XYZ file of C-alpha atoms in Angstrom:
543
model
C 99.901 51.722 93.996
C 98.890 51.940 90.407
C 99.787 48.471 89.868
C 98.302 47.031 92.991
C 94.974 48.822 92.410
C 94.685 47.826 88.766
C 94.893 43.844 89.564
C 92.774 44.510 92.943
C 95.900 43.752 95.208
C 95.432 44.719 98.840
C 98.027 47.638 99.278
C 100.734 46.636 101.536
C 101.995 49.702 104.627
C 105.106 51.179 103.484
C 107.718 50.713 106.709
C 109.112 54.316 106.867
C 111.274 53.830 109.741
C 112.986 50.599 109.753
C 115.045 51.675 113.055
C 112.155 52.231 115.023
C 110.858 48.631 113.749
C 113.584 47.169 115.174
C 113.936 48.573 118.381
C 110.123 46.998 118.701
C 111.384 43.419 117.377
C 114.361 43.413 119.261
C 114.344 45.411 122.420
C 117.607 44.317 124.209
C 119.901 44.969 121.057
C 122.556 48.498 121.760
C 121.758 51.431 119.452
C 124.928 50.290 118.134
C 124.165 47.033 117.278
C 120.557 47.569 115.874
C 122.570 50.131 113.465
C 124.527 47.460 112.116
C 121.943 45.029 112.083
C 120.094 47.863 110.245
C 122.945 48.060 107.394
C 123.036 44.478 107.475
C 119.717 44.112 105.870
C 120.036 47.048 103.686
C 123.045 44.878 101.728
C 120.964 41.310 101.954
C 118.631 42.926 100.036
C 120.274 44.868 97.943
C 121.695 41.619 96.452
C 118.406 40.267 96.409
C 119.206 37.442 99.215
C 116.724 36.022 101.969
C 117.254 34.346 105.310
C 117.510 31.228 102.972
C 120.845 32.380 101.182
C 122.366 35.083 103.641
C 124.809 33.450 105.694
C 126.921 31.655 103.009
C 126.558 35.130 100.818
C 127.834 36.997 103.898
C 130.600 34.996 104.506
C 132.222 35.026 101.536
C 131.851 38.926 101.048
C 133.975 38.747 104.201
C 131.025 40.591 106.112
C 131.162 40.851 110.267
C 127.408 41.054 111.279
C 126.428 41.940 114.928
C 126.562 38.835 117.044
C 127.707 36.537 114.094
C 126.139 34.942 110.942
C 123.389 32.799 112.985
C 122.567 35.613 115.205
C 121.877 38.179 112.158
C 120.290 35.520 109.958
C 117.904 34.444 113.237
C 116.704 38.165 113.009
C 116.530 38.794 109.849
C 114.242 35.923 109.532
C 112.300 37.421 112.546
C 112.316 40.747 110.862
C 110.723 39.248 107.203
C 108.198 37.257 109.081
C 106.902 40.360 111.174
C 107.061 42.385 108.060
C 104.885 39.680 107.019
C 102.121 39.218 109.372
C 101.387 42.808 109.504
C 101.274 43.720 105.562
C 104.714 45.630 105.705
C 106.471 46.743 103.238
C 110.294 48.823 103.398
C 112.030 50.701 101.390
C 113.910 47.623 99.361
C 110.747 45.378 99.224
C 109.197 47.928 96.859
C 112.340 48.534 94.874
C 112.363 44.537 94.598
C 108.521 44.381 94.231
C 108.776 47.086 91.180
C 111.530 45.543 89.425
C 109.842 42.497 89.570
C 106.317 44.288 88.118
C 108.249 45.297 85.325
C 109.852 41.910 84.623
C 106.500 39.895 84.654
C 103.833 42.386 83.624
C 104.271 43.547 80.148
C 101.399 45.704 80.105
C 102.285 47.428 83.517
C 105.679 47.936 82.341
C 105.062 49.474 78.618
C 102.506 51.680 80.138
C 105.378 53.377 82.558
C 108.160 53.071 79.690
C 105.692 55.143 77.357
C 104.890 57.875 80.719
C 108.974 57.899 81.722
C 110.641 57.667 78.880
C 114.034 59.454 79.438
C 115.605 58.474 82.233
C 118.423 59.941 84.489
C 120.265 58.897 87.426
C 122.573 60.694 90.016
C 124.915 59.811 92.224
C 125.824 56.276 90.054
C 128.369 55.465 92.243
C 126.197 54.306 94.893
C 124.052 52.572 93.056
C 123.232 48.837 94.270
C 122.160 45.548 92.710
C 118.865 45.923 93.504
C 118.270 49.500 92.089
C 120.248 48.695 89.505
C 118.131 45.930 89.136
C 114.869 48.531 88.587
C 117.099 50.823 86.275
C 117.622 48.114 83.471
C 113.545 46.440 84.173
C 112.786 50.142 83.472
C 114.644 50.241 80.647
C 114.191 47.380 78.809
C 115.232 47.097 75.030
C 115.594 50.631 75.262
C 118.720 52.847 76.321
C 117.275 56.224 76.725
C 119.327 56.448 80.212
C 122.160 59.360 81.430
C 124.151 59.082 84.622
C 126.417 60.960 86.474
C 128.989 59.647 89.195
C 132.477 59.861 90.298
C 134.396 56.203 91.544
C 136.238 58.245 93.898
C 133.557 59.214 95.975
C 131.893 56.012 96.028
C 131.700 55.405 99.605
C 128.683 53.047 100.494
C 129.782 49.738 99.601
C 129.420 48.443 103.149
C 125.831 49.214 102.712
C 125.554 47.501 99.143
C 126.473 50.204 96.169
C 128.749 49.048 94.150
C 130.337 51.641 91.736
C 131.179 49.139 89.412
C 128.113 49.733 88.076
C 129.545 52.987 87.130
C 133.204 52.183 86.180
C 132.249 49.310 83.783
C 128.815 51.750 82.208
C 130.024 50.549 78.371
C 130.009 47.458 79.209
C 126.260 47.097 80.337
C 125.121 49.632 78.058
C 127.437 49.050 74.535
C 127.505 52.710 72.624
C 127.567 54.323 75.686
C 129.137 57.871 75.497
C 131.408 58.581 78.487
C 132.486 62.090 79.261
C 134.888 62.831 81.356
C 134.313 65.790 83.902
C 137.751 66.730 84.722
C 137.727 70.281 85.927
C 136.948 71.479 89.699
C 135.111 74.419 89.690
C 135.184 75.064 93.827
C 138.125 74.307 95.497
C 141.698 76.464 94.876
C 144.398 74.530 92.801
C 145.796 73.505 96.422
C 142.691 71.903 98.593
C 142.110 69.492 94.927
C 146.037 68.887 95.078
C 145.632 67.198 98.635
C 142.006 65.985 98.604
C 143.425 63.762 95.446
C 146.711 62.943 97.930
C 144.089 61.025 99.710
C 143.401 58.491 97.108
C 147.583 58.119 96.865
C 146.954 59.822 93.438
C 147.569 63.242 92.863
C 148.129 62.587 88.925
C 144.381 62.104 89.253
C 143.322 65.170 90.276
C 141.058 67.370 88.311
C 141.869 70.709 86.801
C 141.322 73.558 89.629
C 139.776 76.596 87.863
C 139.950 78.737 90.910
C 142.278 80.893 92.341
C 145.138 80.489 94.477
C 144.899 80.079 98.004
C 146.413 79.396 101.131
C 148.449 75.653 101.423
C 146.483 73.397 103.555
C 148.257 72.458 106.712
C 148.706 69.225 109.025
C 148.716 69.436 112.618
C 149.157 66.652 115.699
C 147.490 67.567 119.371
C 149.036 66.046 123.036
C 144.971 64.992 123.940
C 141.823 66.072 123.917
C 142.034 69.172 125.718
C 144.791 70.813 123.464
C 143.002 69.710 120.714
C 139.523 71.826 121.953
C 141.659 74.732 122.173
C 143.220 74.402 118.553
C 140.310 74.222 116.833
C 138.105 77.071 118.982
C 141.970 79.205 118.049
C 141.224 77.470 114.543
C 137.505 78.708 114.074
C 138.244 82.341 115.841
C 141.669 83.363 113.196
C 138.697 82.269 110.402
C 136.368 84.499 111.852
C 138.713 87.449 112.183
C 139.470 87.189 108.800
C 135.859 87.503 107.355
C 134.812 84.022 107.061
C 131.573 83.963 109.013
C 130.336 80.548 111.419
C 128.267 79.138 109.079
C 131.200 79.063 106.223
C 132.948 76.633 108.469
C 132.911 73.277 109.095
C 134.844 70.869 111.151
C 134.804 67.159 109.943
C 135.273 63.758 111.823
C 134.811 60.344 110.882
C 132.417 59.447 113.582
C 129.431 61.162 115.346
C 130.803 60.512 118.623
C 133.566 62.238 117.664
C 131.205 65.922 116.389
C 129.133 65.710 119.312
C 132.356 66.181 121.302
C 133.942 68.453 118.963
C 130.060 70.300 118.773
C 130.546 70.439 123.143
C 134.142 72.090 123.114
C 132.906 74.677 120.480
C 129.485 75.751 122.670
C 131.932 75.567 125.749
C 134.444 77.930 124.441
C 131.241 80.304 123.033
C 131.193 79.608 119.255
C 127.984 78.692 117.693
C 127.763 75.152 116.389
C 125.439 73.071 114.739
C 125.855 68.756 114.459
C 125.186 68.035 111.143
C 123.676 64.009 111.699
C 123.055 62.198 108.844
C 119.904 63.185 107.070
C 116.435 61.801 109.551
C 113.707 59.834 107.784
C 110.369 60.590 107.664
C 109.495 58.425 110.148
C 112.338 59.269 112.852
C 110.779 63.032 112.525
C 107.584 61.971 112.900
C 107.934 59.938 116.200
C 110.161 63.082 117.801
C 107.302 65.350 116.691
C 104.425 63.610 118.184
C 106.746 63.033 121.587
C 107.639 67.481 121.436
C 103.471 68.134 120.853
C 103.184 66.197 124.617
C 106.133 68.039 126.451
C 104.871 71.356 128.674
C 107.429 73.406 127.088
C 110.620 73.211 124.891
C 112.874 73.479 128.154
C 111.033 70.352 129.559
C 111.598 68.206 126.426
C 115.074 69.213 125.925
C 115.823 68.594 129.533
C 114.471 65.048 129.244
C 116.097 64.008 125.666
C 119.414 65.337 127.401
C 118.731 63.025 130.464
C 118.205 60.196 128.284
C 114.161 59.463 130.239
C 112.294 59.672 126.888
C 111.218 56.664 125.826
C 112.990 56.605 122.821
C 116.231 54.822 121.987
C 119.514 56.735 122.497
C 119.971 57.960 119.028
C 117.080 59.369 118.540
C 117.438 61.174 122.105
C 120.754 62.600 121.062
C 118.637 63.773 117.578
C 116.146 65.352 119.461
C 118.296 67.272 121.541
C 120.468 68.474 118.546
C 117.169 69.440 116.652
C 115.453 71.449 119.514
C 118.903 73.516 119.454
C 118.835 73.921 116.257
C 115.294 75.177 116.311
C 115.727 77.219 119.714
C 118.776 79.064 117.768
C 116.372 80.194 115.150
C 112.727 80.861 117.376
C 114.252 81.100 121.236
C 110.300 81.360 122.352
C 109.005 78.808 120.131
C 105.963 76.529 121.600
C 106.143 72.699 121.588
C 103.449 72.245 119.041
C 105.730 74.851 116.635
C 108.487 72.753 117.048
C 106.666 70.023 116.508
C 105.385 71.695 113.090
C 108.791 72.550 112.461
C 110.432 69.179 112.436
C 108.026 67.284 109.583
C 107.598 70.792 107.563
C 109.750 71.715 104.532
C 112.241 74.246 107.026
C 113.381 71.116 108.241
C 114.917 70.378 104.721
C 116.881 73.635 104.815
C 117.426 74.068 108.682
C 119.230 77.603 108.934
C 120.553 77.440 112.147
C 123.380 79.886 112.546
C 126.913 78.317 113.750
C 129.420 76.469 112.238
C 128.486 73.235 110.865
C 130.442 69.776 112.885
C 129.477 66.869 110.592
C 130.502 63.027 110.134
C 133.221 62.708 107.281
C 129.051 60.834 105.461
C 126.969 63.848 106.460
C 129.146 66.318 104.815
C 128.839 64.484 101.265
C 127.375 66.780 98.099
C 128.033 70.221 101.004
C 130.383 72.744 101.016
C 131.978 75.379 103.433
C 135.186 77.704 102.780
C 137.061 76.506 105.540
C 136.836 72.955 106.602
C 138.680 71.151 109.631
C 139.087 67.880 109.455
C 139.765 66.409 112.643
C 140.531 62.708 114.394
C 142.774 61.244 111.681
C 144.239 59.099 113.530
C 144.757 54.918 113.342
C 141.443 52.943 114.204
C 139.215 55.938 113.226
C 140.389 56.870 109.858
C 140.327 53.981 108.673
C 137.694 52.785 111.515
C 138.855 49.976 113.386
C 136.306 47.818 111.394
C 137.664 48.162 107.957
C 139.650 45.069 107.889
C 139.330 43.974 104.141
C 141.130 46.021 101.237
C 137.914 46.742 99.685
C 136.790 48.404 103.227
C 140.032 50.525 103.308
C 139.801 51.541 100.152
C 136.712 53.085 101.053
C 137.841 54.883 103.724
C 140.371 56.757 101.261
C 137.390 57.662 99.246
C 135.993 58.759 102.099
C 138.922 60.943 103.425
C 138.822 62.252 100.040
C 135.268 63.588 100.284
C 136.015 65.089 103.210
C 139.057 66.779 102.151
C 137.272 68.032 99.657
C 134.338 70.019 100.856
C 136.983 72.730 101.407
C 136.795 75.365 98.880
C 140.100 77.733 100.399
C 140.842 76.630 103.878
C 141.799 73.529 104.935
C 143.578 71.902 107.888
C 143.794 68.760 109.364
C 144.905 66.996 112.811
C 145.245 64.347 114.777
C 145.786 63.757 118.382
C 148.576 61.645 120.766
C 146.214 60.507 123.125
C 142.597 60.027 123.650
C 140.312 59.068 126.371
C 137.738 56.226 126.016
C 135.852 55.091 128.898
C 137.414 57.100 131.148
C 141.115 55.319 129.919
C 143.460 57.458 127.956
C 144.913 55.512 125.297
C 148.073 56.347 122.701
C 146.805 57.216 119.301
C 148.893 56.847 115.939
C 148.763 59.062 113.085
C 146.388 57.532 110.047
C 148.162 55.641 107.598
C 146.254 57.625 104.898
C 148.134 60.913 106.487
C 151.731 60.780 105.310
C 150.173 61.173 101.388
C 147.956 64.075 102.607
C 151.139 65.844 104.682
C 153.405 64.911 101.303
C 151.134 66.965 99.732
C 150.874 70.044 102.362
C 154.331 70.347 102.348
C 154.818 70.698 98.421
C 151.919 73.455 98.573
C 154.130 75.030 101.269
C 157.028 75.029 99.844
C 155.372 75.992 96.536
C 154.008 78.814 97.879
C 157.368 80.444 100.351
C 158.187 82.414 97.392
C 155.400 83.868 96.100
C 153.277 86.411 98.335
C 149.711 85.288 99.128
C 147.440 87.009 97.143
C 145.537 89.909 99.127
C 142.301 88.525 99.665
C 143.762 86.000 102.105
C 146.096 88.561 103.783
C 143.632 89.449 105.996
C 144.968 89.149 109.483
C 144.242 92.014 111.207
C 145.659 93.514 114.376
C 143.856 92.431 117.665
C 141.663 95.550 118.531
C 140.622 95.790 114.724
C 139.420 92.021 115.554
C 137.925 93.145 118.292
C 136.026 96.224 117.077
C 134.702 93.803 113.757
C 133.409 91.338 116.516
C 131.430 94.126 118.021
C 130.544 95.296 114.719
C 129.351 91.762 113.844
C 127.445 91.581 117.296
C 125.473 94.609 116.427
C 124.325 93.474 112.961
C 123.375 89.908 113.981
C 121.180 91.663 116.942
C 119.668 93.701 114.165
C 118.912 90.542 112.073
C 117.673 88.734 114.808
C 114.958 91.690 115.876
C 114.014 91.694 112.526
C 113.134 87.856 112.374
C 110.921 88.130 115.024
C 109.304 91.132 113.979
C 108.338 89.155 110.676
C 108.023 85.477 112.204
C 110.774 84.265 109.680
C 114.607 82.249 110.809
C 117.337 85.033 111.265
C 119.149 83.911 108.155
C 116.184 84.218 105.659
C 116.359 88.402 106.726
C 120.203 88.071 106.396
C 122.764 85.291 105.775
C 125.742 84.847 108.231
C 128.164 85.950 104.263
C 126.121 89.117 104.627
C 126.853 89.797 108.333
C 129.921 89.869 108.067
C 130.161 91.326 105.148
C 128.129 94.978 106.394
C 130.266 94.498 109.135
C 133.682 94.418 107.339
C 132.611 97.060 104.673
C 130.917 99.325 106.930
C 128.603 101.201 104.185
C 127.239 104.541 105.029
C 124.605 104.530 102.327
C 121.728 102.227 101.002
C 123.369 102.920 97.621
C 126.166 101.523 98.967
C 124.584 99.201 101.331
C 122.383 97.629 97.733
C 126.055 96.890 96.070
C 127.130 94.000 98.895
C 126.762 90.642 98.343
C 123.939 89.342 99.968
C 122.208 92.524 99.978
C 120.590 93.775 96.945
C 118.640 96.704 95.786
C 115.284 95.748 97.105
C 115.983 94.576 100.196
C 118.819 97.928 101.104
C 115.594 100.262 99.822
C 113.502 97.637 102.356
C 115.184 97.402 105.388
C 118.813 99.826 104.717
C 117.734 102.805 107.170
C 117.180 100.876 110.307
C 120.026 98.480 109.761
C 122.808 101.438 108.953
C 121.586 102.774 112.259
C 122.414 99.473 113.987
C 125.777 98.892 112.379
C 127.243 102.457 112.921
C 125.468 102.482 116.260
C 129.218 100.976 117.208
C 132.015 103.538 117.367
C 135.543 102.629 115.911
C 138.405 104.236 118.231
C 141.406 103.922 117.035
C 144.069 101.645 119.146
């Protein structure tokens, strides 16, 4: 804006939401396809190519657009054009539009390398041409630049990173000083053992610092109904032994997959919570302004789950997940405060209480203590559309990421069979699976002759499980009066850790009560009287 201002340059609108763009241009395209199409774009640009020079750059990167070469290069032509006539600028276009500022105007660009002089980049891995690109126009004679990345988890190539930016640093940057961060801070000695068995590489693990925990296991299902019931027995035995919803996540590689895996868990009566990938501005915008016209939450959510909003069927399926989300945390929330909700800064940090189901992508940078992940099986892990070694070696990254959100429990499964379209179809193991069981079977055996350390010998007998559910039920009612009492989500009065946590421990004074984890001084002296009355408001019998 600076530099269009200063030269008297009409200010081009910044595109916020290329989906929504494209559902406009081109109507009769599948949410599928327009998602492609979508990613398509992303990497022509991120190499810097036009309608002009995509086809014969796609084809020998081995890409498979949506509807072939001339299709995709017929609408990315369309798309530029439009973009065009009405002044439109995305996301890339001013990426390519800066770079280029800095490359032809020296004055522009010394006055931004004197006001951001020390630069620093995360997440290197995925950077791509075109940012990269920006980086070294930023830069120019000078070096003043730090990044941070691992190769392992680079896992957006098919949308244009390329971590060799990354792996071969020295070489575009000569004195560069490389430091190797080689020790896992998280995960136990065991989860980084098989998250590495992913990659085919266990030599290449880091150093676990932690503890000891329990060995991950592998496990197959007959279909889909066997495999609902392992993982609401899965969730449960986690839940028994102290590790509250939200500390738990199940993992799959596609979000067809978590929504189904997100309807078993709600049908069997555990909280859950899809985890999409992160909205854009302008996605939250549009479901905003269609919740301030709705007559009441249970209207709008009956209509996004109908599929009769005009909107395209992602962003249905979004807006129903969202108005759960938000009905978990305010169950008599207005329209308009929904509406408020989705484009304020809660929506950053949704706190939605329930154990987190998230795409294998979503789940990158998070963290739970137990993670499932489910679905490995042949065509989704890798996805049927990997079909060059460069692809499939992304999907082992990408089973490695997921592996590793785990920081002490971690399982993983597959199932036999598997209905699609109302077909049920044989399913194969992944090939990536026989490293990861290898490696579950060493931590087994590794671990048959030496006791479990106590914290994870926590299986208790059933009505002990029982009463600690009970226990649990009271303090989460507590919480819950309290949030609406002070207009605030149930987990900024009291995370799910420190739930549980009152529940297991059972204090009897604030004293005690201030010592928890979770708790603290000021908020035991603030709020200790009325919740020790809740939580020994439930009498322990003995069996």
């Amino acid at each position: 804006r600076l530099y269009w201002s200063g030269r008297r340059l009409q200010e081009p609108e910044l595109l916020v939401d290329r989906r929504s763009y494209l559902v406009r241009l081109f109507p009769s395209l599948s949410s599928a396809e327009r998602t492609r199409l979508e990613s398509e774009l992303s990497w022509a640009k991120a190499r810097g190519l036009d309608p002009r020079s995509y086809v014969r750059a796609s084809r020998g990167a081995g890409r498979r657009p949506p509807g072939g070469f001339g299709a995709t290069n017929r609408m990315f032509a369309r798309y530029e054009e439009a973009c065009e006539r009405a002044h439109l600028v995305d996301f890339d276009d001013l990426l390519a539009r800066c770079a280029h500022a800095f490359e032809t105007d020296a004055g522009f660009a010394a006055a931004q390398r004197w006001r951001f002089q020390h630069l620093f980049v995360d997440e290197f891995q995925d950077v791509n041409p075109l940012q990269f690109r920006l980086l070294k126009a930023w830069l120019g004679d000078g070096d003043d630049v730090c990044v941070v990345g691992d190769e392992r988890q680079a896992i957006y190539g098919w949308n244009g990173a390329d971590a060799g930016y990354l792996v071969r640093f020295a070489d575009y940057f000569p004195g560069a000083v490389i430091e190797r961060l080689d020790r896992n801070y998280r995960s136990t000695p065991q989860v980084v053992a098989v998250a590495a068995a992913a990659l085919a590489d266990e030599e290449a693990a880091p150093l676990a610092e932690a503890g000891d925990g329990p060995p991950p296991l592998v496990t197959s299902f007959e279909n889909e109904i066997a495999e609902a019931r392992g993982l609401l027995g899965w969730s449960r035995a986690r839940y028994h032994e102290g590790i509250g919803w939200s500390s738990q996540a199940i993992l799959t590689r596609t979000n067809a997959l978590a929504r189904r895996v997100v309807e078993a868990l709600r049908a069997g009566s555990i909280p859950a919570r899809l985890l999409l990938a992160r909205p854009s501005g302008g996605q939250l915008a549009t479901l905003a302004a269609m919740a301030r016209t709705a007559p009441s939450l249970a209207v709008l959510l009956a209509d996004a789950a109908s599929g009769t909003l005009e909107l395209e069927d992602a962003d249905q399926q979004l807006l129903v997940e969202l108005a759960r989300e938000y009905l978990a945390v305010d169950p008599t929330g207005t329209p308009q405060q929904f509406a408020t909700w989705l484009v304020g800064p809660a929506t950053a940090a949704r706190q939605a209480p329930g154990i987190t189901v998230a795409t294998f992508h979503a789940a990158k940078g998070l963290e739970w203590r137990a993670v499932h992940v489910a679905g490995l099986e042949q065509g989704l892990v890798p996805t049927a559309r990997a079909s060059t070694p460069e692809a499939i070696a992304e999907e082992r990254r990408l089973l490695h990421v997921a592996l590793s959100r785990a920081t002490v429990h971690l399982t993983c499964s597959w199932t036999r069979q598997r209905d699609r379209d109302g077909e049920r179809y044989e399913r194969e193991a992944s090939p990536f699976l026989a490293s990861v069981e290898a490696a579950c079977t060493r931590q087994v055996t590794a671990s048959a002759a030496v006791p479990p350390p106590a914290t994870y010998r926590l299986q208790r007998p059933r009505h002990v499980a029982r009463q600690l559910d009970r226990t649990v039920e009271a303090v989460d009612g507590w919480r819950r009066r309290q949030a609406q009492i002070v207009g605030a989500p149930a987990a900024a009065v009291l995370s799910d850790a420190a739930v549980h946590e009152v529940a297991l421990q059972r204090p009897s004074t604030v004293e005690a009560l201030a010592e928890l984890p979770g708790i603290g001084v000021a908020r035991a002296q603030r709020l200790g009287p009325s919740l020790l009355a809740a939580l020994h408001s439930v009498e322990i019998s003995e069996p």
